[in-house]
XYZ file of C-alpha atoms in Angstrom:
191
model
C -80.468 -40.497 43.111
C -78.068 -37.614 42.730
C -76.829 -36.769 39.230
C -73.780 -34.527 38.900
C -73.082 -33.614 35.306
C -71.110 -30.471 35.950
C -68.683 -30.236 38.863
C -68.065 -26.504 38.882
C -71.129 -24.279 38.874
C -69.557 -20.965 39.903
C -72.470 -20.446 42.325
C -70.079 -20.554 45.271
C -67.629 -18.020 43.914
C -69.014 -15.311 46.208
C -68.393 -17.413 49.330
C -71.792 -19.037 49.741
C -73.100 -22.537 49.219
C -76.566 -24.068 48.970
C -78.095 -26.265 51.630
C -80.304 -29.194 50.648
C -83.262 -26.848 51.059
C -81.845 -24.472 48.439
C -81.133 -21.807 51.066
C -77.718 -20.197 50.565
C -75.338 -19.784 53.477
C -71.799 -18.521 53.908
C -69.233 -21.256 53.445
C -68.006 -20.561 56.991
C -71.528 -20.978 58.451
C -71.606 -23.338 61.438
C -73.900 -25.804 59.655
C -71.510 -25.942 56.689
C -68.547 -26.410 59.025
C -70.361 -29.258 60.789
C -71.191 -31.274 57.690
C -67.847 -30.383 56.126
C -66.101 -31.918 59.117
C -68.314 -34.995 58.807
C -67.087 -35.189 55.190
C -63.491 -34.841 56.411
C -64.097 -37.746 58.794
C -65.390 -39.783 55.857
C -62.242 -39.043 53.850
C -60.081 -40.315 56.711
C -62.189 -43.481 56.890
C -61.313 -43.974 53.213
C -57.629 -43.860 54.171
C -58.230 -46.291 57.042
C -59.878 -48.692 54.612
C -56.698 -48.869 52.514
C -55.011 -50.490 55.508
C -58.017 -52.287 57.008
C -58.698 -54.197 53.794
C -55.233 -55.773 54.156
C -55.705 -56.927 57.744
C -59.380 -57.566 58.482
C -62.109 -57.944 55.878
C -64.822 -57.714 58.553
C -63.501 -54.352 59.751
C -63.359 -53.047 56.187
C -66.999 -54.079 55.718
C -68.013 -52.130 58.841
C -66.011 -49.105 57.679
C -67.760 -49.223 54.282
C -71.116 -49.078 56.064
C -69.867 -46.196 58.219
C -68.798 -44.267 55.118
C -72.317 -44.550 53.740
C -73.768 -43.519 57.115
C -71.491 -40.471 57.144
C -72.935 -39.396 53.791
C -76.417 -39.854 55.286
C -75.316 -37.714 58.229
C -74.010 -35.006 55.908
C -77.314 -35.042 54.022
C -79.189 -34.811 57.330
C -77.168 -31.769 58.387
C -77.399 -30.168 54.937
C -81.195 -29.976 55.179
C -82.297 -27.987 58.229
C -85.208 -29.439 60.153
C -88.501 -27.665 59.554
C -92.168 -28.151 60.365
C -92.961 -27.271 56.756
C -94.501 -30.032 54.624
C -91.840 -30.765 52.004
C -93.899 -33.335 50.149
C -91.305 -35.996 50.950
C -89.393 -37.373 53.920
C -85.894 -35.854 54.138
C -83.025 -38.235 54.829
C -82.356 -38.344 58.578
C -80.105 -40.448 60.777
C -81.966 -43.130 62.731
C -81.744 -44.963 66.035
C -80.994 -48.144 64.042
C -77.804 -46.579 62.656
C -76.730 -45.689 66.208
C -77.515 -49.229 67.400
C -75.455 -50.746 64.587
C -72.374 -48.749 65.647
C -72.944 -49.702 69.296
C -73.114 -53.388 68.313
C -69.781 -53.077 66.489
C -68.186 -51.356 69.490
C -69.368 -54.188 71.749
C -68.185 -56.858 69.302
C -64.670 -55.425 68.978
C -64.377 -54.477 72.631
C -65.111 -58.079 73.678
C -61.668 -59.043 72.290
C -59.809 -56.355 74.268
C -58.218 -56.350 77.687
C -59.291 -53.492 79.962
C -57.206 -50.342 79.679
C -54.613 -49.629 82.358
C -53.464 -46.317 80.870
C -54.461 -43.836 78.200
C -53.622 -44.884 74.647
C -51.410 -42.765 72.422
C -52.243 -42.642 68.702
C -49.945 -45.077 66.935
C -49.075 -48.694 66.520
C -50.242 -50.177 63.242
C -50.888 -47.711 60.376
C -54.621 -48.501 60.405
C -54.710 -47.805 64.147
C -53.006 -44.434 63.738
C -55.497 -43.498 61.008
C -58.406 -44.639 63.188
C -57.164 -42.340 65.958
C -57.043 -39.524 63.399
C -60.639 -40.332 62.408
C -61.558 -40.301 66.118
C -60.180 -36.806 66.671
C -61.802 -35.366 63.549
C -65.135 -37.003 64.394
C -64.916 -35.411 67.855
C -64.391 -32.031 66.177
C -67.461 -32.678 64.015
C -69.401 -33.560 67.147
C -68.309 -30.330 68.860
C -69.486 -28.333 65.843
C -72.755 -30.248 65.779
C -73.431 -29.590 69.470
C -72.712 -25.898 68.920
C -75.092 -25.931 65.941
C -77.729 -27.674 68.073
C -77.674 -24.696 70.448
C -78.538 -22.355 67.557
C -80.781 -24.504 65.358
C -82.748 -27.732 65.602
C -80.833 -30.788 64.480
C -81.705 -34.459 64.555
C -80.835 -35.960 67.947
C -79.871 -39.275 66.313
C -77.247 -37.401 64.271
C -75.601 -36.152 67.476
C -75.726 -39.530 69.175
C -74.362 -41.253 66.060
C -71.335 -38.958 65.955
C -70.668 -39.493 69.645
C -70.781 -43.271 69.250
C -68.709 -43.149 66.086
C -65.731 -41.583 67.845
C -66.006 -44.344 70.473
C -66.042 -46.910 67.670
C -62.881 -45.442 66.135
C -61.119 -45.660 69.518
C -62.107 -49.288 70.101
C -61.309 -50.226 66.487
C -57.865 -48.592 66.807
C -57.134 -50.751 69.854
C -58.541 -53.851 68.139
C -56.302 -53.298 65.104
C -53.271 -53.015 67.393
C -53.094 -56.766 68.009
C -56.393 -56.759 69.889
C -55.029 -54.122 72.256
C -51.714 -55.791 73.065
C -49.942 -53.524 70.580
C -51.349 -50.307 72.046
C -48.917 -47.459 72.578
C -49.587 -46.477 76.185
C -49.116 -43.100 77.811
C -46.578 -43.125 80.629
C -47.261 -40.037 82.761
C -44.128 -37.949 83.338
C -41.927 -40.388 81.422
C -39.708 -37.690 79.915
C -39.270 -35.389 82.911
């Protein structure tokens, strides 16, 4: 369990931060950007939950699980993979976490009509926030794939983030009256 007694430590005043391994890196380091953007995604999920709790308790429950998974993902990214014996098993994302998100996508998608156009972010407030979460999670995924070209990262972490953005898209449609309230793109409408 993590214990935080003091919030400011002054150790980052010179522009570095510590990874889970204790190694210090610049705050603009790609690994820091990746898990920072995962954290940003988590914050948006917190905003989504303010609305989701009002409209669908089962969706709020899924979002609560996703928030915990996102902290796991941040912890995974904060501790670089190594062949070194650490004396313990570091927290890593798992195939089971990916499968759980896929099951939720399938469950929500079963209620939706097939798309006939691209969907614009909007509709219900929860839907708009879910689209925001989708775009930020895609940014996190882009940073993670860039990081994966430079350093080893857990494959399940990458797959999880890819599925999560799909979940946010499907959940946004589901919130919008099971897709009937989607705001659809009309190509060239304002020419």
